[in-house]
PDB file of C-alpha atoms in Angstrom:
ATOM      1  CA  ASP A   1      -0.165  -0.220  -0.106  1.00  0.00           C
ATOM      2  CA  VAL A   2       0.970   3.431  -1.032  1.00  0.00           C
ATOM      3  CA  LYS A   3       2.367   5.767   2.400  1.00  0.00           C
ATOM      4  CA  VAL A   4       2.426   9.371   2.030  1.00  0.00           C
ATOM      5  CA  THR A   5       3.721  10.516   5.748  1.00  0.00           C
ATOM      6  CA  GLN A   6       2.702  13.873   6.764  1.00  0.00           C
ATOM      7  CA  SER A   7       5.893  14.880   9.783  1.00  0.00           C
ATOM      8  CA  SER A   8       3.429  16.750  12.207  1.00  0.00           C
ATOM      9  CA  ARG A   9       0.272  15.901  12.882  1.00  0.00           C
ATOM     10  CA  TYR A  10      -0.858  19.283  14.617  1.00  0.00           C
ATOM     11  CA  LEU A  11       0.981  22.245  14.795  1.00  0.00           C
ATOM     12  CA  VAL A  12       0.439  25.693  16.319  1.00  0.00           C
ATOM     13  CA  LYS A  13       3.142  28.940  14.875  1.00  0.00           C
ATOM     14  CA  ARG A  14       2.641  32.524  15.663  1.00  0.00           C
ATOM     15  CA  THR A  15       1.535  35.389  13.079  1.00  0.00           C
ATOM     16  CA  GLY A  16       5.077  35.577  10.975  1.00  0.00           C
ATOM     17  CA  GLU A  17       6.823  32.677  11.567  1.00  0.00           C
ATOM     18  CA  LYS A  18       8.214  30.912   8.279  1.00  0.00           C
ATOM     19  CA  VAL A  19       6.363  26.969   8.344  1.00  0.00           C
ATOM     20  CA  PHE A  20       7.717  23.894   7.053  1.00  0.00           C
ATOM     21  CA  LEU A  21       5.127  21.713   6.266  1.00  0.00           C
ATOM     22  CA  GLU A  22       7.310  17.830   4.987  1.00  0.00           C
ATOM     23  CA  CYS A  23       5.353  15.508   3.315  1.00  0.00           C
ATOM     24  CA  VAL A  24       7.309  11.897   1.926  1.00  0.00           C
ATOM     25  CA  GLN A  25       5.710   8.964  -0.137  1.00  0.00           C
ATOM     26  CA  ASP A  26       6.909   5.811  -0.045  1.00  0.00           C
ATOM     27  CA  MET A  27       5.343   4.413  -3.829  1.00  0.00           C
ATOM     28  CA  ASP A  28       8.016   5.956  -6.356  1.00  0.00           C
ATOM     29  CA  HIS A  29       5.108   8.503  -7.699  1.00  0.00           C
ATOM     30  CA  GLU A  30       5.793  11.213 -10.249  1.00  0.00           C
ATOM     31  CA  ASN A  31       2.788  13.827  -8.906  1.00  0.00           C
ATOM     32  CA  MET A  32       2.746  15.476  -5.500  1.00  0.00           C
ATOM     33  CA  PHE A  33       0.260  17.699  -4.061  1.00  0.00           C
ATOM     34  CA  TRP A  34      -0.442  19.846  -1.326  1.00  0.00           C
ATOM     35  CA  TYR A  35      -4.150  21.072  -0.092  1.00  0.00           C
ATOM     36  CA  ARG A  36      -5.234  22.641   2.617  1.00  0.00           C
ATOM     37  CA  GLN A  37      -9.255  21.910   3.860  1.00  0.00           C
ATOM     38  CA  ASP A  38     -11.605  24.310   5.317  1.00  0.00           C
ATOM     39  CA  PRO A  39     -15.324  23.419   6.093  1.00  0.00           C
ATOM     40  CA  GLY A  40     -17.489  24.367   3.500  1.00  0.00           C
ATOM     41  CA  LEU A  41     -14.766  25.505   1.204  1.00  0.00           C
ATOM     42  CA  GLY A  42     -13.423  21.495   0.371  1.00  0.00           C
ATOM     43  CA  LEU A  43     -10.139  20.928  -0.674  1.00  0.00           C
ATOM     44  CA  ARG A  44      -8.402  23.480  -2.552  1.00  0.00           C
ATOM     45  CA  LEU A  45      -5.072  23.242  -4.301  1.00  0.00           C
ATOM     46  CA  ILE A  46      -2.271  25.478  -3.438  1.00  0.00           C
ATOM     47  CA  TYR A  47       0.944  23.745  -5.256  1.00  0.00           C
ATOM     48  CA  PHE A  48       1.842  20.742  -6.869  1.00  0.00           C
ATOM     49  CA  SER A  49       4.668  18.891  -8.898  1.00  0.00           C
ATOM     50  CA  TYR A  50       5.219  16.234 -10.985  1.00  0.00           C
ATOM     51  CA  ASP A  51       8.711  15.586 -11.123  1.00  0.00           C
ATOM     52  CA  VAL A  52      11.804  16.553  -9.343  1.00  0.00           C
ATOM     53  CA  LYS A  53      12.598  20.633  -8.984  1.00  0.00           C
ATOM     54  CA  MET A  54       9.356  21.186 -10.921  1.00  0.00           C
ATOM     55  CA  LYS A  55       6.386  23.021  -9.475  1.00  0.00           C
ATOM     56  CA  GLU A  56       2.826  24.182 -10.178  1.00  0.00           C
ATOM     57  CA  LYS A  57       0.961  26.524  -8.628  1.00  0.00           C
ATOM     58  CA  GLY A  58      -2.634  25.729  -7.966  1.00  0.00           C
ATOM     59  CA  ASP A  59      -5.510  27.743  -7.101  1.00  0.00           C
ATOM     60  CA  ILE A  60      -4.547  29.401  -3.969  1.00  0.00           C
ATOM     61  CA  PRO A  61      -0.525  29.429  -4.119  1.00  0.00           C
ATOM     62  CA  GLU A  62      -0.436  33.194  -2.077  1.00  0.00           C
ATOM     63  CA  GLY A  63       1.757  32.890   0.900  1.00  0.00           C
ATOM     64  CA  TYR A  64       2.815  29.606   0.033  1.00  0.00           C
ATOM     65  CA  SER A  65       5.730  27.903  -1.872  1.00  0.00           C
ATOM     66  CA  VAL A  66       7.267  24.608  -2.311  1.00  0.00           C
ATOM     67  CA  SER A  67      10.399  22.414  -2.550  1.00  0.00           C
ATOM     68  CA  ARG A  68      10.808  19.042  -4.281  1.00  0.00           C
ATOM     69  CA  GLU A  69      15.038  17.995  -3.935  1.00  0.00           C
ATOM     70  CA  LYS A  70      14.318  14.392  -3.725  1.00  0.00           C
ATOM     71  CA  LYS A  71      11.211  12.421  -5.508  1.00  0.00           C
ATOM     72  CA  GLU A  72       9.863  11.206  -2.332  1.00  0.00           C
ATOM     73  CA  ARG A  73       9.324  14.557  -0.879  1.00  0.00           C
ATOM     74  CA  PHE A  74       7.296  17.536  -0.907  1.00  0.00           C
ATOM     75  CA  SER A  75       7.686  20.373   1.557  1.00  0.00           C
ATOM     76  CA  LEU A  76       4.951  22.991   2.154  1.00  0.00           C
ATOM     77  CA  ILE A  77       6.201  26.627   3.265  1.00  0.00           C
ATOM     78  CA  LEU A  78       4.657  29.168   5.156  1.00  0.00           C
ATOM     79  CA  GLU A  79       6.521  32.041   4.237  1.00  0.00           C
ATOM     80  CA  SER A  80       5.329  34.047   7.098  1.00  0.00           C
ATOM     81  CA  ALA A  81       2.294  32.621   8.921  1.00  0.00           C
ATOM     82  CA  SER A  82      -0.484  34.606   9.071  1.00  0.00           C
ATOM     83  CA  THR A  83      -3.975  33.654  11.229  1.00  0.00           C
ATOM     84  CA  ASN A  84      -5.616  33.024   7.899  1.00  0.00           C
ATOM     85  CA  GLN A  85      -3.554  30.318   7.091  1.00  0.00           C
ATOM     86  CA  THR A  86      -5.121  28.388  10.181  1.00  0.00           C
ATOM     87  CA  SER A  87      -6.269  25.355   8.228  1.00  0.00           C
ATOM     88  CA  MET A  88      -6.194  21.365   7.597  1.00  0.00           C
ATOM     89  CA  TYR A  89      -3.174  20.984   4.890  1.00  0.00           C
ATOM     90  CA  LEU A  90      -3.257  17.630   3.132  1.00  0.00           C
ATOM     91  CA  CYS A  91      -0.275  16.025   0.822  1.00  0.00           C
ATOM     92  CA  ALA A  92      -1.225  13.796  -1.527  1.00  0.00           C
ATOM     93  CA  SER A  93       0.918  11.871  -4.165  1.00  0.00           C
ATOM     94  CA  SER A  94       0.013  10.132  -7.925  1.00  0.00           C
ATOM     95  CA  SER A  95       1.092   7.877 -10.298  1.00  0.00           C
ATOM     96  CA  GLY A  96       1.635   7.942 -13.649  1.00  0.00           C
ATOM     97  CA  ALA A  97       1.291  10.795 -16.758  1.00  0.00           C
ATOM     98  CA  GLU A  98      -2.348  10.648 -16.461  1.00  0.00           C
ATOM     99  CA  GLY A  99      -3.963  13.081 -14.658  1.00  0.00           C
ATOM    100  CA  TYR A 100      -7.201  11.024 -13.549  1.00  0.00           C
ATOM    101  CA  SER A 101      -4.964   8.887 -11.002  1.00  0.00           C
ATOM    102  CA  PRO A 102      -6.321   8.511  -7.607  1.00  0.00           C
ATOM    103  CA  LEU A 103      -4.434  10.408  -5.534  1.00  0.00           C
ATOM    104  CA  HIS A 104      -2.599   9.118  -2.233  1.00  0.00           C
ATOM    105  CA  PHE A 105      -3.625  11.503   0.858  1.00  0.00           C
ATOM    106  CA  GLY A 106      -1.556  11.592   4.189  1.00  0.00           C
ATOM    107  CA  ASN A 107      -3.445  12.073   7.232  1.00  0.00           C
ATOM    108  CA  GLY A 108      -2.956  15.961   7.701  1.00  0.00           C
ATOM    109  CA  THR A 109      -1.239  18.588   9.619  1.00  0.00           C
ATOM    110  CA  ARG A 110      -3.744  20.798  11.332  1.00  0.00           C
ATOM    111  CA  LEU A 111      -2.063  23.816  11.207  1.00  0.00           C
ATOM    112  CA  THR A 112      -3.123  26.869  13.877  1.00  0.00           C
ATOM    113  CA  VAL A 113      -1.727  30.330  14.245  1.00  0.00           C
ATOM    114  CA  THR A 114      -2.293  32.452  16.743  1.00  0.00           C
TER     115      THR A 114
ATOM    116  CA  SER B   1     -16.397  28.926 -13.539  1.00  0.00           C
ATOM    117  CA  GLN B   2     -16.006  25.143 -13.427  1.00  0.00           C
ATOM    118  CA  LYS B   3     -18.223  24.096 -10.113  1.00  0.00           C
ATOM    119  CA  ILE B   4     -18.771  20.715  -9.012  1.00  0.00           C
ATOM    120  CA  GLU B   5     -21.591  20.393  -6.012  1.00  0.00           C
ATOM    121  CA  GLN B   6     -22.665  18.164  -3.335  1.00  0.00           C
ATOM    122  CA  ASN B   7     -25.941  19.186  -2.494  1.00  0.00           C
ATOM    123  CA  SER B   8     -26.258  17.257   0.888  1.00  0.00           C
ATOM    124  CA  GLU B   9     -24.007  18.377   3.570  1.00  0.00           C
ATOM    125  CA  ALA B  10     -25.198  15.456   5.759  1.00  0.00           C
ATOM    126  CA  LEU B  11     -27.714  12.117   5.507  1.00  0.00           C
ATOM    127  CA  ASN B  12     -28.545   9.869   7.705  1.00  0.00           C
ATOM    128  CA  ILE B  13     -30.276   7.129   6.991  1.00  0.00           C
ATOM    129  CA  GLN B  14     -31.134   3.355   9.704  1.00  0.00           C
ATOM    130  CA  GLU B  15     -28.661   0.285   8.979  1.00  0.00           C
ATOM    131  CA  GLY B  16     -29.124  -1.751   6.149  1.00  0.00           C
ATOM    132  CA  LYS B  17     -30.170   0.863   3.725  1.00  0.00           C
ATOM    133  CA  THR B  18     -28.687   1.905   0.740  1.00  0.00           C
ATOM    134  CA  ALA B  19     -27.145   5.090   0.917  1.00  0.00           C
ATOM    135  CA  THR B  20     -27.244   7.462  -2.291  1.00  0.00           C
ATOM    136  CA  LEU B  21     -25.019  10.617  -2.568  1.00  0.00           C
ATOM    137  CA  THR B  22     -25.207  13.137  -4.979  1.00  0.00           C
ATOM    138  CA  CYS B  23     -22.376  15.020  -7.305  1.00  0.00           C
ATOM    139  CA  ASN B  24     -23.385  17.513  -9.882  1.00  0.00           C
ATOM    140  CA  TYR B  25     -21.389  19.689 -11.875  1.00  0.00           C
ATOM    141  CA  THR B  26     -21.394  22.646 -13.920  1.00  0.00           C
ATOM    142  CA  ASN B  27     -19.787  24.426 -16.736  1.00  0.00           C
ATOM    143  CA  TYR B  28     -17.729  21.683 -17.753  1.00  0.00           C
ATOM    144  CA  SER B  29     -17.557  18.055 -18.635  1.00  0.00           C
ATOM    145  CA  PRO B  30     -14.670  16.333 -17.023  1.00  0.00           C
ATOM    146  CA  ALA B  31     -13.252  12.888 -18.121  1.00  0.00           C
ATOM    147  CA  TYR B  32     -13.254  10.920 -15.060  1.00  0.00           C
ATOM    148  CA  LEU B  33     -14.695  11.148 -11.675  1.00  0.00           C
ATOM    149  CA  GLN B  34     -13.444   9.659  -8.231  1.00  0.00           C
ATOM    150  CA  TRP B  35     -15.274   9.423  -4.866  1.00  0.00           C
ATOM    151  CA  TYR B  36     -13.163   9.436  -1.612  1.00  0.00           C
ATOM    152  CA  ARG B  37     -13.925   8.347   1.905  1.00  0.00           C
ATOM    153  CA  GLN B  38     -12.683  10.430   4.728  1.00  0.00           C
ATOM    154  CA  ASP B  39     -12.950   9.829   8.275  1.00  0.00           C
ATOM    155  CA  PRO B  40     -12.570  12.256  11.159  1.00  0.00           C
ATOM    156  CA  GLY B  41      -8.461  13.479  11.521  1.00  0.00           C
ATOM    157  CA  ARG B  42      -7.358  11.576   8.229  1.00  0.00           C
ATOM    158  CA  GLY B  43      -6.508  11.973   4.874  1.00  0.00           C
ATOM    159  CA  PRO B  44      -9.091  10.685   2.181  1.00  0.00           C
ATOM    160  CA  VAL B  45      -9.165   7.157   1.032  1.00  0.00           C
ATOM    161  CA  PHE B  46      -9.741   6.998  -2.850  1.00  0.00           C
ATOM    162  CA  LEU B  47     -12.606   4.455  -3.250  1.00  0.00           C
ATOM    163  CA  LEU B  48     -13.782   4.336  -7.506  1.00  0.00           C
ATOM    164  CA  LEU B  49     -12.613   5.816 -10.374  1.00  0.00           C
ATOM    165  CA  ILE B  50     -15.824   6.098 -13.373  1.00  0.00           C
ATOM    166  CA  ARG B  51     -14.910   7.239 -16.951  1.00  0.00           C
ATOM    167  CA  GLU B  52     -17.556   9.842 -18.926  1.00  0.00           C
ATOM    168  CA  ASN B  53     -18.047   6.249 -21.387  1.00  0.00           C
ATOM    169  CA  GLU B  54     -18.855   4.601 -17.964  1.00  0.00           C
ATOM    170  CA  LYS B  55     -22.231   4.265 -16.789  1.00  0.00           C
ATOM    171  CA  GLU B  56     -21.836   2.247 -13.911  1.00  0.00           C
ATOM    172  CA  LYS B  57     -18.877   0.492 -11.914  1.00  0.00           C
ATOM    173  CA  ARG B  58     -19.475  -1.728  -8.717  1.00  0.00           C
ATOM    174  CA  LYS B  59     -17.093  -2.738  -6.072  1.00  0.00           C
ATOM    175  CA  GLU B  60     -18.377  -5.009  -3.297  1.00  0.00           C
ATOM    176  CA  ARG B  61     -21.436  -3.135  -1.587  1.00  0.00           C
ATOM    177  CA  LEU B  62     -20.418   0.293  -3.647  1.00  0.00           C
ATOM    178  CA  LYS B  63     -21.822   1.431  -6.745  1.00  0.00           C
ATOM    179  CA  VAL B  64     -21.771   4.520  -9.036  1.00  0.00           C
ATOM    180  CA  THR B  65     -22.812   6.284 -12.161  1.00  0.00           C
ATOM    181  CA  PHE B  66     -22.061   8.810 -14.444  1.00  0.00           C
ATOM    182  CA  ASP B  67     -24.870  10.249 -16.389  1.00  0.00           C
ATOM    183  CA  THR B  68     -23.137  12.814 -18.349  1.00  0.00           C
ATOM    184  CA  THR B  69     -26.593  14.258 -19.799  1.00  0.00           C
ATOM    185  CA  LEU B  70     -27.689  15.445 -16.344  1.00  0.00           C
ATOM    186  CA  LYS B  71     -24.568  16.174 -15.134  1.00  0.00           C
ATOM    187  CA  GLN B  72     -24.492  14.013 -12.125  1.00  0.00           C
ATOM    188  CA  SER B  73     -22.312  10.914 -10.309  1.00  0.00           C
ATOM    189  CA  LEU B  74     -24.722   8.863  -7.778  1.00  0.00           C
ATOM    190  CA  PHE B  75     -22.628   7.096  -5.006  1.00  0.00           C
ATOM    191  CA  HIS B  76     -24.203   4.082  -3.675  1.00  0.00           C
ATOM    192  CA  ILE B  77     -23.825   1.598  -0.552  1.00  0.00           C
ATOM    193  CA  THR B  78     -26.240  -0.624  -0.330  1.00  0.00           C
ATOM    194  CA  ALA B  79     -26.745  -3.048   3.178  1.00  0.00           C
ATOM    195  CA  SER B  80     -25.309   0.315   5.068  1.00  0.00           C
ATOM    196  CA  GLN B  81     -23.710  -0.332   8.359  1.00  0.00           C
ATOM    197  CA  PRO B  82     -22.700   1.940  11.184  1.00  0.00           C
ATOM    198  CA  ALA B  83     -18.989   1.189   9.602  1.00  0.00           C
ATOM    199  CA  ASP B  84     -19.656   3.129   6.805  1.00  0.00           C
ATOM    200  CA  SER B  85     -20.260   6.233   8.602  1.00  0.00           C
ATOM    201  CA  ALA B  86     -17.639   8.850   7.035  1.00  0.00           C
ATOM    202  CA  THR B  87     -17.480  11.690   4.846  1.00  0.00           C
ATOM    203  CA  TYR B  88     -17.532  10.936   0.950  1.00  0.00           C
ATOM    204  CA  LEU B  89     -16.218  13.542  -1.432  1.00  0.00           C
ATOM    205  CA  CYS B  90     -16.342  13.369  -5.020  1.00  0.00           C
ATOM    206  CA  ALA B  91     -13.670  14.876  -7.579  1.00  0.00           C
ATOM    207  CA  HIS B  92     -13.571  15.494 -10.948  1.00  0.00           C
ATOM    208  CA  SER B  93     -10.200  15.154 -12.892  1.00  0.00           C
ATOM    209  CA  TRP B  94      -9.091  15.821 -16.816  1.00  0.00           C
ATOM    210  CA  GLY B  95      -6.535  13.116 -17.646  1.00  0.00           C
ATOM    211  CA  GLY B  96      -4.028  14.113 -20.557  1.00  0.00           C
ATOM    212  CA  GLY B  97      -1.112  15.282 -18.667  1.00  0.00           C
ATOM    213  CA  THR B  98      -3.445  17.836 -16.429  1.00  0.00           C
ATOM    214  CA  TYR B  99      -3.345  17.142 -12.974  1.00  0.00           C
ATOM    215  CA  LYS B 100      -5.974  19.666 -11.760  1.00  0.00           C
ATOM    216  CA  TYR B 101      -8.645  17.995  -9.487  1.00  0.00           C
ATOM    217  CA  ILE B 102     -12.194  19.338  -8.220  1.00  0.00           C
ATOM    218  CA  PHE B 103     -13.347  18.455  -5.108  1.00  0.00           C
ATOM    219  CA  GLY B 104     -16.790  18.848  -3.297  1.00  0.00           C
ATOM    220  CA  THR B 105     -17.508  19.955  -0.240  1.00  0.00           C
ATOM    221  CA  GLY B 106     -18.403  16.279   0.800  1.00  0.00           C
ATOM    222  CA  THR B 107     -21.362  14.683   1.998  1.00  0.00           C
ATOM    223  CA  ARG B 108     -20.883  13.219   6.033  1.00  0.00           C
ATOM    224  CA  LEU B 109     -22.752  10.081   5.892  1.00  0.00           C
ATOM    225  CA  LYS B 110     -24.370   8.571   9.577  1.00  0.00           C
ATOM    226  CA  VAL B 111     -25.403   5.045   9.641  1.00  0.00           C
ATOM    227  CA  LEU B 112     -27.798   4.656  12.342  1.00  0.00           C
ATOM    228  CA  ALA B 113     -27.714   0.740  14.460  1.00  0.00           C
TER     229      ALA B 113
END
């Protein structure tokens, strides 16, 4: 089974801090994604990557950046955390070049910015 | 703009009955529909995928239909059990190197014993 591991389940950070969310997958998947999930808004794509060092903006990239130096690892960076970035962050991976491959999600990081 | 709607935020049914969840889309024609299950505090887990040229897909007690005329997908759980209680998400994708998936906001299903 594919395993997507997010390094923290819960994080509490202060406004203005730089925050790193880490995600590792163990199935050699080409594609990795970062979503945030908010009540009533569903899952919204922040960034995705289809190869090492490659990245594409999703629907809500403002205030975020990403890094993919190795195939198995995809990091989300909040450059200067703000309270409106309090959310559940979900990492996912998928295989193949097709855009219909099922997404495999981690269990999420619940981030609170105070 | 492209939009996907799961018009029931919550659904309660009695154990043993069939649960039917609805997913509607507007302003576009997705090539694929996917359904996921999400338990509290967990990430979504993939259940089923159906292509636009497939009318129906089954997996054990699960059945998904895709009606491109109505722009709708129905997700059925037959002989429902309390363990089926969860939030169910539908998602659309296009394939062909496009990695955009649009998710609905989910339907929270509760199966009553």
